[in-house]
mmCIF file of C-alpha atoms and ligand atoms in Angstrom:
data_model
loop_
_atom_site.group_PDB
_atom_site.id
_atom_site.type_symbol
_atom_site.label_atom_id
_atom_site.label_comp_id
_atom_site.label_asym_id
_atom_site.label_seq_id
_atom_site.Cartn_x
_atom_site.Cartn_y
_atom_site.Cartn_z
ATOM 1 C CA MET S 1 -22.666 23.199 3.312
ATOM 2 C CA GLY S 2 -19.597 24.115 1.300
ATOM 3 C CA ASN S 3 -19.753 25.487 -2.196
ATOM 4 C CA VAL S 4 -17.188 23.379 -4.000
ATOM 5 C CA LYS S 5 -17.810 23.555 -7.736
ATOM 6 C CA THR S 6 -14.944 21.688 -9.346
ATOM 7 C CA ILE S 7 -13.290 18.662 -7.816
ATOM 8 C CA GLY S 8 -9.869 17.533 -9.010
ATOM 9 C CA VAL S 9 -8.536 14.037 -8.434
ATOM 10 C CA LEU S 10 -4.985 12.739 -8.604
ATOM 11 C CA THR S 11 -3.045 9.609 -7.701
ATOM 12 C CA SER S 12 0.411 10.018 -6.210
ATOM 13 C CA GLY S 13 3.283 7.774 -5.070
ATOM 14 C CA GLY S 14 3.338 4.038 -5.791
ATOM 15 C CA ASP S 15 0.235 2.811 -7.610
ATOM 16 C CA ALA S 16 -2.067 0.317 -5.919
ATOM 17 C CA PRO S 17 -4.879 -1.930 -7.182
ATOM 18 C CA GLY S 18 -8.192 -0.268 -6.379
ATOM 19 C CA MET S 19 -7.028 3.258 -7.196
ATOM 20 C CA ASN S 20 -9.175 3.129 -10.343
ATOM 21 C CA ALA S 21 -12.210 2.144 -8.287
ATOM 22 C CA ALA S 22 -11.549 5.159 -6.049
ATOM 23 C CA ILE S 23 -11.172 7.500 -9.047
ATOM 24 C CA ARG S 24 -14.424 6.160 -10.515
ATOM 25 C CA ALA S 25 -16.249 6.759 -7.227
ATOM 26 C CA VAL S 26 -14.852 10.285 -6.923
ATOM 27 C CA VAL S 27 -15.891 11.171 -10.471
ATOM 28 C CA ARG S 28 -19.391 9.725 -10.314
ATOM 29 C CA THR S 29 -20.163 10.935 -6.774
ATOM 30 C CA ALA S 30 -18.957 14.435 -7.654
ATOM 31 C CA LEU S 31 -21.039 14.527 -10.843
ATOM 32 C CA ALA S 32 -24.092 13.338 -8.897
ATOM 33 C CA ALA S 33 -23.515 16.219 -6.451
ATOM 34 C CA GLY S 34 -23.551 18.682 -9.367
ATOM 35 C CA CYS S 35 -19.787 19.340 -9.416
ATOM 36 C CA ASN S 36 -17.435 19.383 -12.388
ATOM 37 C CA VAL S 37 -14.548 16.927 -12.253
ATOM 38 C CA LYS S 38 -10.970 17.294 -13.455
ATOM 39 C CA GLY S 39 -8.453 14.482 -13.586
ATOM 40 C CA ILE S 40 -4.873 15.481 -12.861
ATOM 41 C CA MET S 41 -2.324 13.267 -14.621
ATOM 42 C CA ARG S 42 0.821 11.913 -12.914
ATOM 43 C CA GLY S 43 0.089 13.256 -9.434
ATOM 44 C CA TYR S 44 1.556 16.571 -8.314
ATOM 45 C CA LEU S 45 4.003 16.436 -11.226
ATOM 46 C CA GLY S 46 1.111 16.646 -13.695
ATOM 47 C CA LEU S 47 -0.541 19.360 -11.620
ATOM 48 C CA LEU S 48 2.600 21.485 -11.853
ATOM 49 C CA GLU S 49 2.743 20.846 -15.606
ATOM 50 C CA GLU S 50 -1.008 21.612 -15.898
ATOM 51 C CA ASP S 51 -1.656 18.179 -17.378
ATOM 52 C CA ILE S 52 -5.324 18.314 -16.438
ATOM 53 C CA ILE S 53 -8.308 16.723 -18.198
ATOM 54 C CA ASP S 54 -12.080 17.127 -17.926
ATOM 55 C CA MET S 55 -13.784 13.965 -16.711
ATOM 56 C CA ASP S 56 -17.341 12.768 -17.124
ATOM 57 C CA ALA S 57 -19.132 9.540 -16.211
ATOM 58 C CA ARG S 58 -17.793 7.818 -19.342
ATOM 59 C CA SER S 59 -14.174 8.745 -18.490
ATOM 60 C CA VAL S 60 -14.315 6.102 -15.768
ATOM 61 C CA SER S 61 -16.226 3.377 -17.612
ATOM 62 C CA ASP S 62 -14.671 -0.081 -17.626
ATOM 63 C CA ILE S 63 -11.931 0.706 -15.095
ATOM 64 C CA ILE S 64 -13.156 -0.714 -11.781
ATOM 65 C CA GLN S 65 -11.591 -4.101 -12.560
ATOM 66 C CA ARG S 66 -8.263 -2.708 -13.750
ATOM 67 C CA GLY S 67 -5.084 -2.513 -11.670
ATOM 68 C CA GLY S 68 -2.833 0.553 -11.789
ATOM 69 C CA THR S 69 -4.253 4.052 -12.164
ATOM 70 C CA ILE S 70 -5.741 5.556 -15.322
ATOM 71 C CA LEU S 71 -4.445 8.948 -14.143
ATOM 72 C CA TYR S 72 -0.871 7.645 -13.962
ATOM 73 C CA THR S 73 1.242 8.456 -10.927
ATOM 74 C CA ALA S 74 4.586 9.890 -9.910
ATOM 75 C CA ARG S 75 6.613 10.767 -6.858
ATOM 76 C CA CYS S 76 7.170 14.534 -6.801
ATOM 77 C CA LEU S 77 9.773 15.591 -4.248
ATOM 78 C CA ASP S 78 9.550 19.192 -5.501
ATOM 79 C CA MET S 79 6.135 19.392 -3.851
ATOM 80 C CA LEU S 80 7.965 19.580 -0.490
ATOM 81 C CA LYS S 81 9.148 23.101 -1.409
ATOM 82 C CA SER S 82 7.065 26.047 -0.267
ATOM 83 C CA GLU S 83 7.347 27.960 -3.562
ATOM 84 C CA VAL S 84 6.251 24.853 -5.482
ATOM 85 C CA GLN S 85 3.263 24.457 -3.153
ATOM 86 C CA ASP S 86 2.327 28.101 -3.898
ATOM 87 C CA LYS S 87 2.536 27.384 -7.626
ATOM 88 C CA ALA S 88 0.413 24.216 -7.273
ATOM 89 C CA ALA S 89 -2.308 26.141 -5.407
ATOM 90 C CA ASP S 90 -2.249 28.893 -8.068
ATOM 91 C CA ILE S 91 -2.641 26.278 -10.817
ATOM 92 C CA CYS S 92 -5.636 24.744 -8.992
ATOM 93 C CA ARG S 93 -7.234 28.209 -8.831
ATOM 94 C CA LYS S 94 -6.438 28.886 -12.507
ATOM 95 C CA HIS S 95 -8.299 25.690 -13.468
ATOM 96 C CA GLY S 96 -11.173 26.406 -11.077
ATOM 97 C CA ILE S 97 -10.275 23.420 -8.887
ATOM 98 C CA ASP S 98 -11.599 24.312 -5.447
ATOM 99 C CA GLY S 99 -11.698 20.758 -4.095
ATOM 100 C CA LEU S 100 -9.005 18.124 -4.527
ATOM 101 C CA VAL S 101 -8.926 14.408 -3.748
ATOM 102 C CA VAL S 102 -5.384 13.074 -3.319
ATOM 103 C CA ILE S 103 -5.028 9.293 -3.445
ATOM 104 C CA GLY S 104 -1.652 8.175 -2.096
ATOM 105 C CA GLY S 105 0.428 7.773 1.044
ATOM 106 C CA ASP S 106 1.686 9.993 3.849
ATOM 107 C CA GLY S 107 4.008 11.956 1.525
ATOM 108 C CA SER S 108 1.080 12.764 -0.757
ATOM 109 C CA PHE S 109 -1.022 13.897 2.219
ATOM 110 C CA LYS S 110 1.686 16.412 3.166
ATOM 111 C CA GLY S 111 1.164 18.037 -0.241
ATOM 112 C CA ALA S 112 -2.609 18.056 0.335
ATOM 113 C CA GLN S 113 -2.080 19.668 3.741
ATOM 114 C CA GLN S 114 -0.017 22.453 2.174
ATOM 115 C CA LEU S 115 -2.622 23.056 -0.534
ATOM 116 C CA ALA S 116 -5.343 23.243 2.148
ATOM 117 C CA ARG S 117 -3.286 25.916 3.929
ATOM 118 C CA ARG S 118 -3.287 27.807 0.632
ATOM 119 C CA GLY S 119 -7.070 27.743 0.305
ATOM 120 C CA ILE S 120 -7.681 24.605 -1.789
ATOM 121 C CA ASN S 121 -10.058 22.183 -0.043
ATOM 122 C CA THR S 122 -8.340 18.812 0.095
ATOM 123 C CA VAL S 123 -9.128 15.262 1.182
ATOM 124 C CA GLY S 124 -6.601 12.406 1.175
ATOM 125 C CA LEU S 125 -7.406 8.752 0.525
ATOM 126 C CA PRO S 126 -4.955 6.075 1.730
ATOM 127 C CA GLY S 127 -3.653 4.339 -1.392
ATOM 128 C CA THR S 128 -0.712 2.000 -0.909
ATOM 129 C CA ILE S 129 -0.112 -1.736 -0.901
ATOM 130 C CA ASP S 130 2.101 -1.323 2.190
ATOM 131 C CA LEU S 131 -0.671 -0.673 4.783
ATOM 132 C CA ASP S 132 1.786 1.695 6.442
ATOM 133 C CA ILE S 133 -0.575 4.633 7.024
ATOM 134 C CA ALA S 134 -1.134 5.009 10.759
ATOM 135 C CA CYS S 135 -4.626 6.520 10.784
ATOM 136 C CA THR S 136 -6.277 3.587 9.022
ATOM 137 C CA ASP S 137 -6.602 -0.189 9.357
ATOM 138 C CA TYR S 138 -7.115 -0.503 5.597
ATOM 139 C CA THR S 139 -5.277 1.008 2.635
ATOM 140 C CA ILE S 140 -6.378 0.748 -0.989
ATOM 141 C CA GLY S 141 -4.400 -2.064 -2.659
ATOM 142 C CA PHE S 142 -3.207 -4.019 0.373
ATOM 143 C CA ASP S 143 -5.805 -6.772 -0.004
ATOM 144 C CA THR S 144 -4.984 -7.385 -3.657
ATOM 145 C CA ALA S 145 -1.236 -7.269 -2.983
ATOM 146 C CA ILE S 146 -1.378 -9.885 -0.213
ATOM 147 C CA ASN S 147 -3.516 -12.151 -2.367
ATOM 148 C CA THR S 148 -1.104 -11.809 -5.285
ATOM 149 C CA ALA S 149 1.883 -12.480 -3.034
ATOM 150 C CA MET S 150 0.101 -15.396 -1.350
ATOM 151 C CA GLU S 151 -0.609 -17.088 -4.688
ATOM 152 C CA THR S 152 3.005 -16.637 -5.769
ATOM 153 C CA ILE S 153 4.333 -18.025 -2.491
ATOM 154 C CA ASP S 154 2.034 -21.085 -2.868
ATOM 155 C CA LYS S 155 3.653 -21.712 -6.248
ATOM 156 C CA VAL S 156 7.175 -21.320 -4.926
ATOM 157 C CA ARG S 157 6.247 -23.682 -2.116
ATOM 158 C CA ASP S 158 5.249 -26.413 -4.606
ATOM 159 C CA THR S 159 8.637 -26.410 -6.289
ATOM 160 C CA SER S 160 10.411 -25.945 -2.973
ATOM 161 C CA THR S 161 8.735 -29.110 -1.659
ATOM 162 C CA SER S 162 9.539 -31.115 -4.819
ATOM 163 C CA HIS S 163 13.213 -30.248 -4.515
ATOM 164 C CA GLU S 164 13.284 -30.397 -0.709
ATOM 165 C CA ARG S 165 14.678 -26.905 -0.677
ATOM 166 C CA CYS S 166 14.602 -23.841 1.491
ATOM 167 C CA SER S 167 13.091 -20.737 -0.098
ATOM 168 C CA VAL S 168 13.595 -17.177 0.996
ATOM 169 C CA ILE S 169 10.728 -15.191 -0.530
ATOM 170 C CA GLU S 170 10.889 -11.424 -0.315
ATOM 171 C CA VAL S 171 7.688 -9.389 -0.359
ATOM 172 C CA MET S 172 7.263 -5.612 -0.672
ATOM 173 C CA GLY S 173 6.222 -3.208 2.062
ATOM 174 C CA ARG S 174 9.046 -0.669 2.203
ATOM 175 C CA LYS S 175 9.886 -0.480 5.943
ATOM 176 C CA ALA S 176 6.604 -2.068 7.028
ATOM 177 C CA GLY S 177 6.117 -5.802 7.549
ATOM 178 C CA TYR S 178 2.332 -6.068 7.100
ATOM 179 C CA ILE S 179 2.472 -7.845 3.730
ATOM 180 C CA ALA S 180 5.095 -10.282 5.066
ATOM 181 C CA LEU S 181 3.158 -10.999 8.249
ATOM 182 C CA TRP S 182 -0.172 -11.582 6.492
ATOM 183 C CA CYS S 183 1.402 -13.758 3.790
ATOM 184 C CA GLY S 184 3.589 -15.589 6.271
ATOM 185 C CA ILE S 185 0.495 -16.694 8.162
ATOM 186 C CA ALA S 186 -1.596 -17.315 5.020
ATOM 187 C CA ASN S 187 1.159 -19.387 3.429
ATOM 188 C CA GLY S 188 2.147 -21.305 6.547
ATOM 189 C CA ALA S 189 5.734 -20.055 6.420
ATOM 190 C CA GLU S 190 8.318 -21.559 8.753
ATOM 191 C CA GLU S 191 9.844 -18.110 9.347
ATOM 192 C CA ILE S 192 8.464 -14.602 8.931
ATOM 193 C CA LEU S 193 11.062 -11.869 9.053
ATOM 194 C CA ILE S 194 9.805 -8.312 9.533
ATOM 195 C CA ALA S 195 11.967 -5.315 10.383
ATOM 196 C CA GLU S 196 9.640 -4.387 13.270
ATOM 197 C CA ARG S 197 10.512 -7.589 15.172
ATOM 198 C CA TYR S 198 13.486 -9.388 13.554
ATOM 199 C CA ASP S 199 16.557 -9.657 15.789
ATOM 200 C CA TYR S 200 18.882 -10.499 12.860
ATOM 201 C CA ASP S 201 19.891 -13.763 14.566
ATOM 202 C CA GLU S 202 20.505 -15.828 11.424
ATOM 203 C CA GLN S 203 22.121 -18.615 13.437
ATOM 204 C CA ARG S 204 18.743 -19.257 15.121
ATOM 205 C CA ILE S 205 17.146 -19.716 11.672
ATOM 206 C CA ILE S 206 19.953 -22.034 10.608
ATOM 207 C CA ASN S 207 19.556 -24.146 13.778
ATOM 208 C CA ASN S 208 15.780 -24.310 13.204
ATOM 209 C CA ILE S 209 16.252 -25.549 9.653
ATOM 210 C CA ILE S 210 18.710 -28.251 10.760
ATOM 211 C CA ASN S 211 16.426 -29.374 13.617
ATOM 212 C CA LYS S 212 13.215 -29.323 11.580
ATOM 213 C CA ARG S 213 14.798 -31.360 8.787
ATOM 214 C CA LYS S 214 15.509 -34.016 11.402
ATOM 215 C CA THR S 215 11.745 -34.082 12.199
ATOM 216 C CA GLY S 216 10.915 -34.744 8.545
ATOM 217 C CA LYS S 217 10.294 -31.226 7.143
ATOM 218 C CA LYS S 218 10.702 -31.411 3.362
ATOM 219 C CA HIS S 219 10.932 -27.717 2.686
ATOM 220 C CA TYR S 220 11.470 -24.507 4.600
ATOM 221 C CA ILE S 221 9.688 -21.297 3.610
ATOM 222 C CA ILE S 222 11.037 -17.999 4.858
ATOM 223 C CA VAL S 223 8.873 -14.971 4.062
ATOM 224 C CA ASN S 224 11.184 -12.005 4.256
ATOM 225 C CA ALA S 225 9.976 -8.408 4.330
ATOM 226 C CA GLU S 226 11.570 -5.839 2.036
ATOM 227 C CA GLY S 227 12.468 -3.872 5.186
ATOM 228 C CA VAL S 228 14.793 -6.726 6.203
ATOM 229 C CA GLY S 229 15.976 -7.342 2.622
ATOM 230 C CA ASP S 230 19.205 -9.125 1.592
ATOM 231 C CA SER S 231 17.263 -12.239 0.503
ATOM 232 C CA ASN S 232 19.944 -13.361 -1.974
ATOM 233 C CA GLY S 233 22.707 -13.069 0.615
ATOM 234 C CA MET S 234 20.563 -14.802 3.211
ATOM 235 C CA ALA S 235 19.851 -17.711 0.828
ATOM 236 C CA LYS S 236 23.562 -18.205 0.139
ATOM 237 C CA ARG S 237 24.485 -18.147 3.827
ATOM 238 C CA ILE S 238 21.672 -20.553 4.778
ATOM 239 C CA GLU S 239 22.674 -23.016 2.045
ATOM 240 C CA ALA S 240 26.320 -22.865 3.112
ATOM 241 C CA ALA S 241 25.501 -23.395 6.795
ATOM 242 C CA THR S 242 22.757 -26.049 6.491
ATOM 243 C CA GLY S 243 23.674 -27.913 3.316
ATOM 244 C CA MET S 244 20.030 -27.507 2.247
ATOM 245 C CA GLU S 245 19.667 -26.124 -1.266
ATOM 246 C CA THR S 246 18.260 -22.608 -0.899
ATOM 247 C CA ARG S 247 16.808 -20.189 -3.436
ATOM 248 C CA ALA S 248 15.750 -16.574 -3.110
ATOM 249 C CA THR S 249 12.639 -15.249 -4.870
ATOM 250 C CA ILE S 250 11.952 -11.521 -4.844
ATOM 251 C CA ILE S 251 8.335 -11.118 -5.912
ATOM 252 C CA GLY S 252 8.713 -7.396 -6.639
ATOM 253 C CA HIS S 253 6.339 -5.231 -8.632
ATOM 254 C CA ALA S 254 3.930 -8.033 -9.557
ATOM 255 C CA GLN S 255 2.493 -7.290 -6.096
ATOM 256 C CA ARG S 256 1.516 -3.790 -7.214
ATOM 257 C CA GLY S 257 -0.474 -4.845 -10.266
ATOM 258 C CA GLY S 258 -3.423 -6.994 -11.173
ATOM 259 C CA SER S 259 -7.153 -6.796 -10.968
ATOM 260 C CA PRO S 260 -8.259 -5.570 -7.526
ATOM 261 C CA THR S 261 -10.045 -7.931 -5.142
ATOM 262 C CA THR S 262 -13.687 -7.398 -4.215
ATOM 263 C CA LYS S 263 -12.606 -5.773 -0.959
ATOM 264 C CA ASP S 264 -10.289 -3.303 -2.677
ATOM 265 C CA ARG S 265 -12.962 -2.392 -5.247
ATOM 266 C CA VAL S 266 -15.677 -1.866 -2.648
ATOM 267 C CA TYR S 267 -13.626 -0.135 0.073
ATOM 268 C CA ALA S 268 -11.936 2.122 -2.499
ATOM 269 C CA SER S 269 -15.383 3.024 -3.872
ATOM 270 C CA MET S 270 -16.659 3.825 -0.366
ATOM 271 C CA MET S 271 -13.602 5.950 0.360
ATOM 272 C CA GLY S 272 -13.815 7.790 -2.977
ATOM 273 C CA ALA S 273 -17.453 8.647 -2.332
ATOM 274 C CA LYS S 274 -16.698 9.713 1.244
ATOM 275 C CA ALA S 275 -13.964 12.081 0.054
ATOM 276 C CA VAL S 276 -16.449 13.840 -2.219
ATOM 277 C CA ASP S 277 -19.126 13.915 0.506
ATOM 278 C CA LEU S 278 -16.618 15.644 2.784
ATOM 279 C CA LEU S 279 -15.666 18.233 0.164
ATOM 280 C CA VAL S 280 -19.292 18.928 -0.721
ATOM 281 C CA ALA S 281 -20.047 19.390 2.996
ATOM 282 C CA GLY S 282 -17.327 22.055 3.151
ATOM 283 C CA ALA S 283 -14.569 20.004 4.819
ATOM 284 C CA SER S 284 -10.885 20.421 3.979
ATOM 285 C CA ASN S 285 -7.502 19.113 5.118
ATOM 286 C CA ARG S 286 -9.032 15.703 5.925
ATOM 287 C CA VAL S 287 -7.804 12.163 5.409
ATOM 288 C CA VAL S 288 -10.204 9.237 5.120
ATOM 289 C CA GLY S 289 -9.501 6.049 7.060
ATOM 290 C CA TYR S 290 -11.104 2.785 8.101
ATOM 291 C CA ARG S 291 -11.258 2.132 11.844
ATOM 292 C CA ASP S 292 -13.163 -0.464 13.872
ATOM 293 C CA GLY S 293 -15.388 -1.385 10.946
ATOM 294 C CA LYS S 294 -16.262 2.182 9.954
ATOM 295 C CA PHE S 295 -15.074 4.698 7.375
ATOM 296 C CA VAL S 296 -13.821 7.722 9.308
ATOM 297 C CA ASP S 297 -11.898 10.927 8.665
ATOM 298 C CA TYR S 298 -9.283 12.917 10.513
ATOM 299 C CA ASP S 299 -7.493 16.224 10.154
ATOM 300 C CA ILE S 300 -4.406 15.542 8.038
ATOM 301 C CA GLU S 301 -2.183 16.852 10.909
ATOM 302 C CA GLU S 302 -3.853 14.432 13.308
ATOM 303 C CA GLY S 303 -3.559 11.550 10.850
ATOM 304 C CA LEU S 304 0.103 12.195 10.113
ATOM 305 C CA ALA S 305 0.944 12.390 13.827
ATOM 306 C CA MET S 306 -0.483 8.919 14.536
ATOM 307 C CA THR S 307 1.747 5.859 14.796
ATOM 308 C CA LYS S 308 0.986 2.193 14.434
ATOM 309 C CA ASP S 309 2.714 -1.143 14.799
ATOM 310 C CA VAL S 310 2.052 -4.687 13.645
ATOM 311 C CA ASP S 311 -0.451 -6.506 15.826
ATOM 312 C CA GLN S 312 1.515 -8.220 18.595
ATOM 313 C CA TYR S 313 -0.990 -11.068 18.970
ATOM 314 C CA MET S 314 -0.852 -11.702 15.229
ATOM 315 C CA PHE S 315 2.946 -11.711 15.332
ATOM 316 C CA GLU S 316 3.068 -14.143 18.267
ATOM 317 C CA LEU S 317 0.467 -16.334 16.569
ATOM 318 C CA SER S 318 2.629 -16.474 13.446
ATOM 319 C CA ILE S 319 5.450 -17.924 15.561
ATOM 320 C CA ARG S 320 3.188 -20.451 17.304
ATOM 321 C CA LEU S 321 1.766 -21.684 13.991
ATOM 322 C CA SER S 322 5.114 -22.077 12.255
ATOM 323 C CA LYS S 323 6.297 -25.120 14.235
HETATM 324 O O1 LIG K 401 4.991 1.890 -1.527
HETATM 325 C C1 LIG K 401 4.752 0.853 -2.420
HETATM 326 C C2 LIG K 401 6.027 0.180 -2.828
HETATM 327 O O2 LIG K 401 5.730 -0.847 -3.738
HETATM 328 C C3 LIG K 401 6.874 -0.364 -1.676
HETATM 329 O O3 LIG K 401 6.400 -1.593 -1.186
HETATM 330 C C4 LIG K 401 8.230 -0.439 -2.313
HETATM 331 O O4 LIG K 401 9.239 -0.307 -1.345
HETATM 332 C C5 LIG K 401 8.238 0.744 -3.236
HETATM 333 O O5 LIG K 401 6.885 1.102 -3.465
HETATM 334 C C6 LIG K 401 8.912 0.479 -4.567
HETATM 335 O O6 LIG K 401 8.943 1.668 -5.267
HETATM 336 P P1 LIG K 401 9.309 1.784 -6.817
HETATM 337 O O7 LIG K 401 8.121 1.330 -7.601
HETATM 338 O O8 LIG K 401 9.602 3.222 -6.991
HETATM 339 O O9 LIG K 401 10.469 0.885 -7.059
#
């Protein structure tokens, strides 16, 4: 058994629905294990500014259903510097924080890895709508984000059908196409463009639109991943080449907000509790994941070294279904 006495928790990088559920689980599991809990505001930025609050069970009341993060978040590039990592570890020690749960993406885990090397026990939780963390099949926020995007695309589809238009709808995901692929299938899109597979052959899309219109298609939905981008330009070129009125919709940050789905609330709670269990058991430098139906954990080094790709069968299926 370890002897962690005070567990800190922070959220870092882009926020994601379900982060509050994870914070709540960390706080209440840590208190149940007899630990003190400190909330660190605005990720590593707040840690460096010593913006640290005491948390009790009531600090996390009424938050499980709320999107965003009550601890606020930031991207802190300074945390990549060795001297800044030293300072962050010293601040943890000054505040008695001997265990730290970092909820964020790969960049945030690198900070946790450096703190672990400096004697602070750390565990990372995968929090991002992008699903682009290799060591896990699930990331906190992805499920809510795809449901939000799916509902929006359904709405765009209604108006697209009424006007017999083509719509290019851009979803988030940074370089990763998971949101686009899931929504493309869920929304029955005619085209799904993801950077991992797109050959940038716009003429093929244009030919498809012309041919499918001849078969009676009233609208044409293109779900375009942020990693491909250029949705406005694409819409203009498609309209010019096909004569079909075309509009671009960039869904944007709406995908990052909103009340988390059941899955995000429950999985984030499980992961938050697991992070504390690991710290209490004396583990450090770990990242929690979800693999083959189980919550698992890896060394941060091991997790960061993993790679993943979109599911090839799912991608091929998306093409077969879009006829
Ligand atoms: O990582 C989450 C994410 O929403 C990405 O999908 C997107 O590329 C990025 O963050 C947007 O970042 P910002 O909120 O800083 O504009």
